[in-house]
Each structure stands twice: as C-alpha cells, then as structure tokens.
Coordinates of C-alpha atoms in Angstrom, one line a residue:
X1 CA 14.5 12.6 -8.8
X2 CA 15.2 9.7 -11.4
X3 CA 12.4 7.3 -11.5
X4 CA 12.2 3.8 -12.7
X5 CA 11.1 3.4 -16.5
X6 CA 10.2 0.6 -19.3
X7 CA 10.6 -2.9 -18.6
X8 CA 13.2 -4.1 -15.9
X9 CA 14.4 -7.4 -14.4
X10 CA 16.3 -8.2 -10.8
X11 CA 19.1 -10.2 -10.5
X12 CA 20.4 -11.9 -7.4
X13 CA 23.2 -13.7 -8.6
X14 CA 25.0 -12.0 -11.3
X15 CA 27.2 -15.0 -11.8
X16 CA 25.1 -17.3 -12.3
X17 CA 23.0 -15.3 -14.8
X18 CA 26.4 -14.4 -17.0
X19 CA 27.6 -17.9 -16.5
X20 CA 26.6 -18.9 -20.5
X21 CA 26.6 -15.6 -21.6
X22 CA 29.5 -12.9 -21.8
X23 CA 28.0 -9.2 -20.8
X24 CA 27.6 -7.6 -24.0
X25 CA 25.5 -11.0 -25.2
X26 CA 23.5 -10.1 -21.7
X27 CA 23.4 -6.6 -22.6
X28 CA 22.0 -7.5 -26.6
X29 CA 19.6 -10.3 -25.0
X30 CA 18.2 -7.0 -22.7
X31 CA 17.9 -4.7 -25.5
X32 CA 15.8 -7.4 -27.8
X33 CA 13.5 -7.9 -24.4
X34 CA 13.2 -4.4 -24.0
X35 CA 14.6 -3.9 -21.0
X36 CA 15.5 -0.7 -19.5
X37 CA 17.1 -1.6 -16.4
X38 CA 19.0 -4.6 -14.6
X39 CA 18.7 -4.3 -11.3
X40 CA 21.7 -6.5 -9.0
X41 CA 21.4 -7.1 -5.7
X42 CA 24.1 -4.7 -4.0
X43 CA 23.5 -6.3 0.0
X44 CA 21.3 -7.6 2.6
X45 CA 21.7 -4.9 6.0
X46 CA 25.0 -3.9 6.1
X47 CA 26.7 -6.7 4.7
X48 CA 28.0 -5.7 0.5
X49 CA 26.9 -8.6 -2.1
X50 CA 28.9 -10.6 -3.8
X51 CA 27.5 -9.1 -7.0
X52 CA 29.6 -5.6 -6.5
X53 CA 32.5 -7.4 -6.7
X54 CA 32.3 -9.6 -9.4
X55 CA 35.1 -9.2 -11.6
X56 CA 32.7 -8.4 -14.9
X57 CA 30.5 -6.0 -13.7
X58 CA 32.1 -2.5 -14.6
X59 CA 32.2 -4.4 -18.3
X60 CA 28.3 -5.2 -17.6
X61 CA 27.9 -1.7 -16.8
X62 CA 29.6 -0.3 -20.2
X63 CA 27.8 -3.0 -22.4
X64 CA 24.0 -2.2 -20.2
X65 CA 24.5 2.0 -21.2
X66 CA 25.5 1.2 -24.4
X67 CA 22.0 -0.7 -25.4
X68 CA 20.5 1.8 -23.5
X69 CA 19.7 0.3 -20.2
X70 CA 20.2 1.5 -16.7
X71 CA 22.2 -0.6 -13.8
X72 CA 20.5 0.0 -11.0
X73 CA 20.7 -1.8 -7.7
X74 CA 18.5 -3.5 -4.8
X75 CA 19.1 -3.6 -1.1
X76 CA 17.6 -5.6 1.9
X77 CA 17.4 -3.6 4.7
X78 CA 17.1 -4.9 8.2
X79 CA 17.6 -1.7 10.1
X80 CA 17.2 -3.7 13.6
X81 CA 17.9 -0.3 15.6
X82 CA 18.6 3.6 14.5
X83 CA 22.1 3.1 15.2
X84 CA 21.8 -0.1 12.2
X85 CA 19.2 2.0 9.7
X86 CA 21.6 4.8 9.8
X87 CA 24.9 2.3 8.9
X88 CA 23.0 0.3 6.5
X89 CA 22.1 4.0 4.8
X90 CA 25.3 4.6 4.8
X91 CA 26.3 2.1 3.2
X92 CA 24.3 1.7 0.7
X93 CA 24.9 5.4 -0.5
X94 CA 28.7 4.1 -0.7
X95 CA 28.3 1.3 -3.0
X96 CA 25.7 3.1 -4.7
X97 CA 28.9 5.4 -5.9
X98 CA 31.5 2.8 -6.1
X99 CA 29.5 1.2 -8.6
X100 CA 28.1 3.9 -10.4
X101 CA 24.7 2.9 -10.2
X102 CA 21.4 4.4 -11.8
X103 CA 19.7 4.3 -8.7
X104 CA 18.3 1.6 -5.2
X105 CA 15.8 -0.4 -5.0
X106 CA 14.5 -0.7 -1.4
X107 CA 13.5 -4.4 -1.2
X108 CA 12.2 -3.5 2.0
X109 CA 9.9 -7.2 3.3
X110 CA 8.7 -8.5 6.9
X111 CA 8.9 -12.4 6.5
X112 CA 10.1 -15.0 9.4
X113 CA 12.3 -17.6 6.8
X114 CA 14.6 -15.1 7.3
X115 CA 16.6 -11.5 8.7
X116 CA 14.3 -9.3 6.7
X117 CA 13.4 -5.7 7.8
X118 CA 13.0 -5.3 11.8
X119 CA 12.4 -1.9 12.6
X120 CA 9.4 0.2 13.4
X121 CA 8.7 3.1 11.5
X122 CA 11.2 5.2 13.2
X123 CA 14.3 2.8 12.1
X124 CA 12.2 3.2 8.4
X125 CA 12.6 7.4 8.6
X126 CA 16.4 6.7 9.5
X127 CA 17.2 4.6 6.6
X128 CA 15.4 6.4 4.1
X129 CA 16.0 10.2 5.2
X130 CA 19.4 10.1 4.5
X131 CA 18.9 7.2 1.8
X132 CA 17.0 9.4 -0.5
X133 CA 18.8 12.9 0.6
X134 CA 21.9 10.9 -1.0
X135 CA 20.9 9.7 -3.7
X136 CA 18.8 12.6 -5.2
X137 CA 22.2 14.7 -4.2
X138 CA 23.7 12.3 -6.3
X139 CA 21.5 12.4 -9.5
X140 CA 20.2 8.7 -8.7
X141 CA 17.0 7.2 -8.0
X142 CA 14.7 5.2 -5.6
X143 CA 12.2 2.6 -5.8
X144 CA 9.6 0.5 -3.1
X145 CA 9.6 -3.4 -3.9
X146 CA 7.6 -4.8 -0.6
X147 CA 5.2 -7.8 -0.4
X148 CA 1.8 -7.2 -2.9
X149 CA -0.8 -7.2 -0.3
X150 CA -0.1 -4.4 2.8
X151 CA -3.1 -5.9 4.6
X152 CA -1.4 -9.2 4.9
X153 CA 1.4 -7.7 6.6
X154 CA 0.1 -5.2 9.1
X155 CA 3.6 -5.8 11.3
X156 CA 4.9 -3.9 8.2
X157 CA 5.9 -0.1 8.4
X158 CA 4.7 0.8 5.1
X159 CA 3.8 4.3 5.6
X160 CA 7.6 6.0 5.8
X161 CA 8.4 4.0 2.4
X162 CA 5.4 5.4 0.7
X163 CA 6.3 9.1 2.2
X164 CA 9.8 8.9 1.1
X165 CA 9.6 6.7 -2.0
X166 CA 7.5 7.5 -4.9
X167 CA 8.1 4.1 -7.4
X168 CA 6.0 1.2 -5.7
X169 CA 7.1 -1.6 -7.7
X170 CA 5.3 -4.7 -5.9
X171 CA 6.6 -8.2 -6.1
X172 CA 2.9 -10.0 -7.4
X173 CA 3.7 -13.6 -7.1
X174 CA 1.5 -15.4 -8.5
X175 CA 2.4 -19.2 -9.4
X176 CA -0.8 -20.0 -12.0
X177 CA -1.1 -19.1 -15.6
X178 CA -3.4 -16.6 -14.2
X179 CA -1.7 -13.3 -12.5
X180 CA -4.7 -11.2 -12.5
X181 CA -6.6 -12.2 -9.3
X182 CA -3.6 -11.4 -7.2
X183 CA -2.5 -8.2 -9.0
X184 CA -6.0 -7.0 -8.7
X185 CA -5.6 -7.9 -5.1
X186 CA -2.3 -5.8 -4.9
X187 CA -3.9 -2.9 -6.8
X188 CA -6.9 -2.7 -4.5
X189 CA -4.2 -3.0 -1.4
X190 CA -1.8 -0.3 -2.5
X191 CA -4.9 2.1 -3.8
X192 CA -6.0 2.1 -0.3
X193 CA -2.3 3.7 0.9
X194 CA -1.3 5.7 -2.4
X195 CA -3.2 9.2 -3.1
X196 CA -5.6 8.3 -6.2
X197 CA -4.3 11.3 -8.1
X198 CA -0.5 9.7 -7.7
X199 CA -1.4 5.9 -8.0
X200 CA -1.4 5.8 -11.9
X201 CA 2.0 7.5 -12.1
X202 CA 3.5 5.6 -8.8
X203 CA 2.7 1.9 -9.0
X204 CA 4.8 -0.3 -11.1
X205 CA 4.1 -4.0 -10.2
X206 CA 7.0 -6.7 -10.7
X207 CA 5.6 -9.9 -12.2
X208 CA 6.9 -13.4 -11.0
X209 CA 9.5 -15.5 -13.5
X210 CA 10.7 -18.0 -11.1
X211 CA 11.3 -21.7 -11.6
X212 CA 12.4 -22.5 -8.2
X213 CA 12.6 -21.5 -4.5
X214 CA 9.0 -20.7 -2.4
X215 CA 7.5 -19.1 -5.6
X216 CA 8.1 -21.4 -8.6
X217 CA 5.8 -22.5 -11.4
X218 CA 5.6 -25.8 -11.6
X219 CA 6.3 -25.9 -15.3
X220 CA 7.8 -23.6 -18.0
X221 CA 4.6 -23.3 -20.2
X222 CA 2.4 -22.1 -17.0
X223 CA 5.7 -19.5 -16.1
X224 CA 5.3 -18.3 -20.4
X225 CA 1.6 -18.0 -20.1
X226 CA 1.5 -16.2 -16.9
X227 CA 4.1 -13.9 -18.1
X228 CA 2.2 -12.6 -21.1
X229 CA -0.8 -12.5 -19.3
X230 CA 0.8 -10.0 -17.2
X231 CA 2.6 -7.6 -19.5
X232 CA -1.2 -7.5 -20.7
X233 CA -2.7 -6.5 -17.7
X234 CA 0.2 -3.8 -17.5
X235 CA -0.9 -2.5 -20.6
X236 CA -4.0 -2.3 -20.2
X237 CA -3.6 -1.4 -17.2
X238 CA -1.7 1.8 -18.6
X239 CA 0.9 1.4 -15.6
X240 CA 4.1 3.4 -16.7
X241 CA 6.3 0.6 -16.0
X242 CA 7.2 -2.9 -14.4
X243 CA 10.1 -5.3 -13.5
X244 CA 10.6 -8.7 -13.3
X245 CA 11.7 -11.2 -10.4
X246 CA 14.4 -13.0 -11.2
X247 CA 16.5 -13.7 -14.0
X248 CA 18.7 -16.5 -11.8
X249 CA 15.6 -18.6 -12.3
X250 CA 13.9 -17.6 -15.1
X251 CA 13.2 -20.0 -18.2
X252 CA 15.6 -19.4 -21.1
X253 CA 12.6 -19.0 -22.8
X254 CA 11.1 -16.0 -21.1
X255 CA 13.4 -13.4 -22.7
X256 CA 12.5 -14.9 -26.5
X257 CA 8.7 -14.0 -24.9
X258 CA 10.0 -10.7 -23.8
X259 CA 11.3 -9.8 -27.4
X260 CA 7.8 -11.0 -28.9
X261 CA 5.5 -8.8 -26.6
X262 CA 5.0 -5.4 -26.5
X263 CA 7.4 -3.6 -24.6
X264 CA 7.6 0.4 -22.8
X265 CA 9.3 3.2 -23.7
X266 CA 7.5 5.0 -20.5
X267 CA 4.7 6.8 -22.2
X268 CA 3.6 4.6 -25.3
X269 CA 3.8 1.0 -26.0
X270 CA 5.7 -0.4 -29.3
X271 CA 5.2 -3.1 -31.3
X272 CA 7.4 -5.7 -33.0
X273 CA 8.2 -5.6 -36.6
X274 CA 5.4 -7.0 -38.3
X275 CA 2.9 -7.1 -41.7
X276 CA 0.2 -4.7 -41.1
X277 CA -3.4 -5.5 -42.1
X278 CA -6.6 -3.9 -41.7
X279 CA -9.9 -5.9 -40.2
X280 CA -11.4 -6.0 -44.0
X281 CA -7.9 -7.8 -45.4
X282 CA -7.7 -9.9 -42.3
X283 CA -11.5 -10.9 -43.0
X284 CA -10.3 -11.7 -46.5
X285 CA -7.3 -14.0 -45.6
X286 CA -8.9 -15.7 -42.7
X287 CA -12.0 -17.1 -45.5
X288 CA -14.9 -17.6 -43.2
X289 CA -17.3 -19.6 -44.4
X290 CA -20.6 -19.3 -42.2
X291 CA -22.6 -22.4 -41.6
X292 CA -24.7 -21.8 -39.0
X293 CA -26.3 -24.6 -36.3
X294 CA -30.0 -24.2 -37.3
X295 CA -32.0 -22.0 -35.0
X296 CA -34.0 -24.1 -32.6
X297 CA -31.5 -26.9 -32.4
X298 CA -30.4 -28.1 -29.0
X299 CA -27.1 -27.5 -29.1
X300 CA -27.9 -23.6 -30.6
X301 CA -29.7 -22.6 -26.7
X302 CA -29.9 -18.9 -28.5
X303 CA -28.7 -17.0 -25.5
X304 CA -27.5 -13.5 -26.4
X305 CA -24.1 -12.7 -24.7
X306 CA -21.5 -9.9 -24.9
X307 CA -18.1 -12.1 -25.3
X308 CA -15.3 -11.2 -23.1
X309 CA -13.0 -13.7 -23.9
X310 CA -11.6 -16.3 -26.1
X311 CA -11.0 -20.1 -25.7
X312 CA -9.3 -21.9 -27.6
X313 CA -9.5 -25.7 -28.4
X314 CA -7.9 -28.7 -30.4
X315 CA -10.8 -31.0 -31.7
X316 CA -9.8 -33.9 -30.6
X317 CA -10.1 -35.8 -33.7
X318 CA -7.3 -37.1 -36.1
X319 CA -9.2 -38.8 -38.9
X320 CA -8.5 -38.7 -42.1
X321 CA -11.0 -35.7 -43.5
X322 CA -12.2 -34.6 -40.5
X323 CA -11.6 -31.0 -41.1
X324 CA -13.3 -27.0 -40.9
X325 CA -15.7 -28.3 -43.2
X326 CA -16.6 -31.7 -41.6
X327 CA -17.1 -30.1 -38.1
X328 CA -19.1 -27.7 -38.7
X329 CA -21.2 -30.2 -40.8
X330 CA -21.0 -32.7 -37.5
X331 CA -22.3 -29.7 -35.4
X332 CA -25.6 -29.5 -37.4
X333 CA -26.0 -32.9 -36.7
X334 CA -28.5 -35.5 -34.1
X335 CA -24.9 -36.7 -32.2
X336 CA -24.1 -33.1 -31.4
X337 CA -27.5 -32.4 -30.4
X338 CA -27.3 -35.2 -28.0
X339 CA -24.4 -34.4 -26.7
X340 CA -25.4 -30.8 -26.6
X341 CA -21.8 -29.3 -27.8
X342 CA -21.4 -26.4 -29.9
X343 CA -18.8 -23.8 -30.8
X344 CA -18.2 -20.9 -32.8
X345 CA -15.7 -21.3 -35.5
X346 CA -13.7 -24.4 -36.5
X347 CA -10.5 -23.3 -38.3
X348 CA -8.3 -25.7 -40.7
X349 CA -5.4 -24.8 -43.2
X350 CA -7.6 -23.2 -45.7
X351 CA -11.0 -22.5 -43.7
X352 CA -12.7 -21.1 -41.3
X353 CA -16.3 -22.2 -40.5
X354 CA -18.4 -20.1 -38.3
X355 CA -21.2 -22.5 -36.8
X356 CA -22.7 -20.4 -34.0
X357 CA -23.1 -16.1 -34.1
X358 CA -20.5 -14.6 -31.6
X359 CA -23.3 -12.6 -29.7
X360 CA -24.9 -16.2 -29.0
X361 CA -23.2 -18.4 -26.2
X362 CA -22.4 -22.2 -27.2
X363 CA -21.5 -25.3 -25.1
X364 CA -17.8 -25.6 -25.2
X365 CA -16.0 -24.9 -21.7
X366 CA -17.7 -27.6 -19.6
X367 CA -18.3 -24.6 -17.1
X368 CA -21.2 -22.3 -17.4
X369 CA -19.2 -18.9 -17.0
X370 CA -16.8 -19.9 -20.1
X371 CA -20.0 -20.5 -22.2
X372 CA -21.6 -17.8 -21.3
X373 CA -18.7 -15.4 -22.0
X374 CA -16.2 -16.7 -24.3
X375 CA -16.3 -18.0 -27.7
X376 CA -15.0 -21.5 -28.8
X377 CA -12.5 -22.0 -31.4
X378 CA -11.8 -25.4 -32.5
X379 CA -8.4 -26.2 -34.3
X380 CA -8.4 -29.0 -36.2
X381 CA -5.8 -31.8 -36.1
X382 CA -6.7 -34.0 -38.6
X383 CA -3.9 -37.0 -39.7
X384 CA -4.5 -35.4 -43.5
X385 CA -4.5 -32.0 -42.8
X386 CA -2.1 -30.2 -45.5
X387 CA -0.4 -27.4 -43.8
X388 CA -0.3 -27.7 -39.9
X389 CA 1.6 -24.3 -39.8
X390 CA -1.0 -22.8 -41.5
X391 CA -3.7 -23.7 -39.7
X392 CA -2.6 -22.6 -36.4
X393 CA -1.3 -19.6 -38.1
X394 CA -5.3 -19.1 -39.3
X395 CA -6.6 -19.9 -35.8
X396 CA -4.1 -17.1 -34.2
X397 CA -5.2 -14.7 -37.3
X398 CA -8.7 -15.5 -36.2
X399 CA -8.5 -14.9 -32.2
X400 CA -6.7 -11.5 -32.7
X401 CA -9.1 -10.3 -35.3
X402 CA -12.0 -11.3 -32.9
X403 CA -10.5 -10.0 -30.3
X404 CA -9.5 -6.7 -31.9
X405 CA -13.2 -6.0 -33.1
X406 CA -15.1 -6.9 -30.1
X407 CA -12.8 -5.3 -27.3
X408 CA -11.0 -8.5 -26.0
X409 CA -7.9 -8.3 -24.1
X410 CA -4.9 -9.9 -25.3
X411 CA -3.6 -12.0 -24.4
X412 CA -4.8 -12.0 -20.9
X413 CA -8.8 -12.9 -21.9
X414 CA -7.6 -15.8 -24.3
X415 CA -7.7 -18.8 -22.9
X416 CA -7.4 -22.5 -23.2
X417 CA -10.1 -24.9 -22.5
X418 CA -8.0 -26.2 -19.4
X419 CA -8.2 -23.1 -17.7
X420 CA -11.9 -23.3 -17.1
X421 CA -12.8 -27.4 -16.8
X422 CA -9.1 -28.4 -16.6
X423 CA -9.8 -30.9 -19.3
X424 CA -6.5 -31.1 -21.3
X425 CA -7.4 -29.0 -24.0
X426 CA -5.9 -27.6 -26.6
X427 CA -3.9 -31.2 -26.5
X428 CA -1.3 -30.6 -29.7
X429 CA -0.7 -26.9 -28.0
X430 CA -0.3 -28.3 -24.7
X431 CA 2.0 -31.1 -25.5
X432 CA 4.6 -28.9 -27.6
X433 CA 7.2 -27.3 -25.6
X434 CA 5.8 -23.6 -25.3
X435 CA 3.3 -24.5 -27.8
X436 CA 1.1 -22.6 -26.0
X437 CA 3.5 -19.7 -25.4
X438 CA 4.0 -19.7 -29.1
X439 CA 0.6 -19.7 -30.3
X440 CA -0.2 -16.4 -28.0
X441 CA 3.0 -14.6 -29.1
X442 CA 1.4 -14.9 -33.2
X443 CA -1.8 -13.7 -32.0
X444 CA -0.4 -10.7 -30.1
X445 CA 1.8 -10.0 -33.4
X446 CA -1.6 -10.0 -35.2
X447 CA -3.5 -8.3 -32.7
X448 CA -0.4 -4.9 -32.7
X449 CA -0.4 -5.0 -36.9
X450 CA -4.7 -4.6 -37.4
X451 CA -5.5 -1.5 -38.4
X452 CA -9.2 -0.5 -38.8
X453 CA -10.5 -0.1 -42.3
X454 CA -10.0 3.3 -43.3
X455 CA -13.5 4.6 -44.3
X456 CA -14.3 7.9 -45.4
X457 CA -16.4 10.3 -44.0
X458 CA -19.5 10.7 -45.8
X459 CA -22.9 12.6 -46.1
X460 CA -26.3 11.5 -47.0
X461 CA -26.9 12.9 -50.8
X462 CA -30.2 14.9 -50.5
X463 CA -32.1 13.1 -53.2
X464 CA -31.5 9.2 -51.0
X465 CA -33.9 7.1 -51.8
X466 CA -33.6 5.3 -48.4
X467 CA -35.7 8.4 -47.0
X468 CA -38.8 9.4 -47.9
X469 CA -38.8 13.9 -48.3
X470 CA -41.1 14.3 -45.0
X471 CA -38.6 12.1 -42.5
X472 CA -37.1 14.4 -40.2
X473 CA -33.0 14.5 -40.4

C-alpha cells in the first residue's frame, strides 16, 4: 500500500493559504521546502470540506505532481454509530476519487471542544475495514495522525488504527523552542503500542507550526527555533518521514527555514547547495588563537566534562576595542576571578580566542547543568567592530565545527543562554527578527559541507625511532 514519504504539511483552509499566492507559486514554494505532500482537509464525519470544492484545486493538483509532490487528503471521523462509521467510509472513499487524491489521512482525536471521534473500537473496525479495502483497491494510501501521548487519552480506541494503519504520524505539539521533551514523550507512548521491529519504519511525527488557535507560539522566533530543532531530532532520529501542522497559521518565514534545513528523500537526507570544507580548512579559516585562563585560577574550576551541547552568547559589551582579543585578556583577569565567569571561545570578525579547553566546564549558563555540559561561545558586539557579518559568520563556522568534531547535534543541542537562565542572551540575536533562526540555519549549512580530513592509511616503517627493537607490536 502507498505510504507517506519526505517532508509534508496539512492544510485546513486551502483558501486562505493560496490567498497571496497562485498554485504553481504554492507548488514552487513546496518544492524549495522540500515537501513531498500537501495534505487538505477533505471533511469532518460525513460532512465534504469546503477545500474539495475550491475552484483552484484540480490546478493545485497539476502544479503539486509537476514539482513532484503528492496531494493527499485528511479526514475527521466521528463515526458516532456503525451505521455513521460505515457512511463516513463511504464517503470518504468518494471524494477520495473525485479528487484524485494520493491517499487519507485519518485524523482520528478524542477531545471535548468539539465533535471529534465517538465510537468504540467496533465503530473504529467499520470505518477503517472498508476505508483501507478502498483505498489500497484504488492504488492510494493511509496514514494515523491522533493525539502524541496514547496514555493521556485512554477513552481513545487506538488499537483498530494501529491494526489497520501502518503510517503513525503524531501531532507533537509543543509550544517552546524546545520540542524534544514532548516528542520523547510521544515516542516512549507509541513504542509501548507499535511492534519494536515496525516502530522505526511506522512512526512519522508531525511537528507544530502554529501561530494561533489552542497551540500557538507565542512569537515567530520561538515557532523558527522549535521548528529546526525538530527536523533535527527527526534526523537523528532516522525517522523515514514527517509532516507539519498547519500551513493556515504558519509564519511566512517557516518555509524560507524549510528550504535551509536538510530535507528527505525517504531513505537519505540532502543537503543545500553549499562550499564544502574539511575540519583542517575550517580550523584554518576560523584562526583560533588559544589563550588559556591559567590553571588554578578561580574562574578555571578544572572540571573534566564530555560537552553535549553548545551555548551561545553576545558579550554584552559595546565599547570601542572591546573585542576576541580583549575578552579573553579580561578573562585572565582579578574582575573575572571575582565574579567567577568563564567561557570557552570569544569570536570577533577576524578571531577566535579559545580561553578555557572544551573537555573543562566554565561558568557561563548561570545553571549548573549548562556549565557542566555545554561550552560557551561569546560573540562580540563591539561599537568598532569592522565586519559584523563576518563575525557571526565566524561564530556559526565555529559551533558547527565544534559540534561536528565532538558529536553534537545540530541544531537541536545548540542553544542560547536564555534557554537555560532565561537571561536575555544572545541580546543582538534575540532582538533581530529571526536573528536567531538565521544564525542556526548558517551553522547547519556549515555543519552538512564539513568533511573530515582525508588522511591516508599508513604503517609504521620498521626502523621508527619512536620504538625501541624489543617493544612488542
């Protein structure tokens, strides 16, 4: 049976979301995301959307194949009775072929705001026997979207869905910059119901864009931040494929993201076009200067620890001169020591000064869990400082080669200084619309064009003088 694939996105209104763009500018806008599906709504029980009978969509339809992407679409059933699961069935199988559609979502939910599903499981085996029989008959697909957490909705006939449906693409709404408690939360939930042999192959979470209704951000740059984060955690994750709820209230800035992050093909991921650099050239461009915090100071505790993130930080400081160099200089000095602050590397338009060793923590988050796993990078923003571009071009350099050699996820372990104390921090990123957003988009460029330095294989000659005769091999 067709499965879901790649990157997709739900619509509820197709009006509204073709309101300031023509189809084949919605169809171009998909392909540069990397979408591989649009999924409309097509009705809610046995009532047909609006959506099938907009005027444009056939022309949608036509522009969507010819990028490459699939129109699928996305019922609510409410199968109150077997007389009303069998209808809505029915139904659905109807517009299904009216429409010509790829294949149905089930959005299939248990929630008292309004008419959602109200069967038991017996209604469920009514509406999806004949569901499925039709549209495999037909060539098209099926998909599961239902709440992320089973356990929280035990009124819920989950089982029949997961025996008839084999794509589980849960909606994970989170409304922070920080979507992997509540996917891990999901994951752990549907592991529990899904065989572990199938889970890798069957779940395909849907990650929340929304700027309004019950689960909006409350700003754009937490709704960018959140976004990347995720499409990280699905690939590293290694899950075959996800969606995206909704494009009716999704920030116009979202599908520029889209375009910048690594998108699916179903098996592999792909990167955009880019200048490809190996650690050694990166080490080259980036010009670290180390500078080290003497040993024994206060502010240089000496505590080993394995790094599993980034955090990054503007320094706070606007003076004329007051840049890589001068930092790291303050640093080694008795206000620092008072103060007890340290952090790693300081990064300007030319330099970068490396103050503390990255297997040491240093005092930089305000929180003792970002200090003792993450290392500080301070930006400078100095009133003199020649090439602001460059500089945060450097520091995004910088985090993706870090992150590249020591195993750190991108971009989902970088953070900013706010996500662990909440201290406004990095300011100048955090006061730029989708500066933030911006400045992880560069370092996931970076991160997808490193290439490890190509190093030949090689033997140790027989007469080395590193080894006296008798050592054993």
């Amino acid at each position: 049976m067709k499965r879901t694939t790649g990157r997709n996105i739900f619509i509820t209104d197709l009006a509204k979301v073709l309101r300031e763009v023509d189809p084949a500018q919605f169809a171009q806008r998909c392909r540069a995301a990397g979408m591989s599906g649009v999924w409309i709504r097509v009705g809610r029980g046995a009532n047909r959307d609006a959506n099938l009978r907009y005027s444009k969509l056939s022309e949608l339809r036509t522009e969507l194949d010819a990028v490459g992407a699939e129109l699928w679409g996305w019922h609510v059933p409410f199968c109150a009775g077997l007389d009303d699961a069998i209808a809505e069935a029915t139904k659905v199988l109807r517009w299904a072929e009216d429409a010509a559609l790829a294949g149905i979502v089930v959005d299939a939910e248990r929630t008292p705001e309004s008419p959602r599903f109200r069967g038991a499981e017996r209604e469920a085996v009514a509406y999806l026997e004949p569901l499925r029989r039709g549209l495999e008959a037909a060539g098209r697909g099926v998909a599961f979207s239902s709440h992320d957490q089973p356990s929280l909705h035990r009124d819920m006939p989950f089982r029949p869905f997961l025996d008839y449906i084999e794509d589980v693409c849960p909606q994970v709404y989170y409304t922070s910059a920080n979507p992997q408690t509540r996917l891990r939360k999901s994951i752990d939930d549907y592991k529990a119901l899904i065989p572990n042999a199938e889970f890798a192959s069957r779940y395909k979470p849907t990650g929340n864009i929304t700027m309004t209704e019950d689960v909006a951000f409350p700003d754009v740059a937490t709704c960018l931040t959140a976004t990347s984060k995720f499409l990280a955690l699905v690939n590293s994750n290694g899950f075959p494929s996800c969606s995206f709820w909704c494009a009716d209230n999704a920030p116009e800035h979202v599908w520029r993201l889209f375009a910048e992050t690594m998108v699916s093909d179903g098996s592999t991921m792909a990167s955009a076009a880019g200048e490809t650099m190996n650690l050694d050239a990166a080490q080259l461009r980036l010009n670290i200067v180390q500078d080290y915090v003497p040993a024994g100071n206060s502010n240089r505790p000496g505590t080993r620890m394995s790094p599993s993130s980034i955090t990054i930080h503007n320094t706070d400081n606007d003076s004329p001169g007051a840049n890589a160099a001068a930092h790291a200089r303050y640093m080694k000095g008795p206000d620092a020591q008072m103060r007890q602050v340290s952090w790693h590397f300081t990064v300007d338009d030319k330099y970068v000064y490396q103050s503390i060793p990255t297997n040491e923590t240093a005092w930089h988050t305000a929180t003792r869990q970002g200090n003792e796993t993450s290392i500080g990078i301070e930006i400078c923003m100095n009133s003199d400082l020649g090439d602001v571009d460059a500089c945060y071009d450097r520091a995004a350099l910088l985090t993706a080669w870090l992150a590249y050699r020591m195993g750190i996820q991108v971009p989902s372990n970088v953070y900013q200084h706010h996500d662990w104390s909440g201290k406004n921090c990095p300011r100048v990123l955090r006061s730029k619309p989708n500066g933030w957003a911006d400045f992880l988009a560069k370092v996931q460029r970076n991160f997808r064009n490193l290439t490890p330095v190509n190093a030949p294989l090689i033997a140790r000659p027989s007469d080395d003088h590193h080894h006296d005769e008798e050592t054993p091999a």
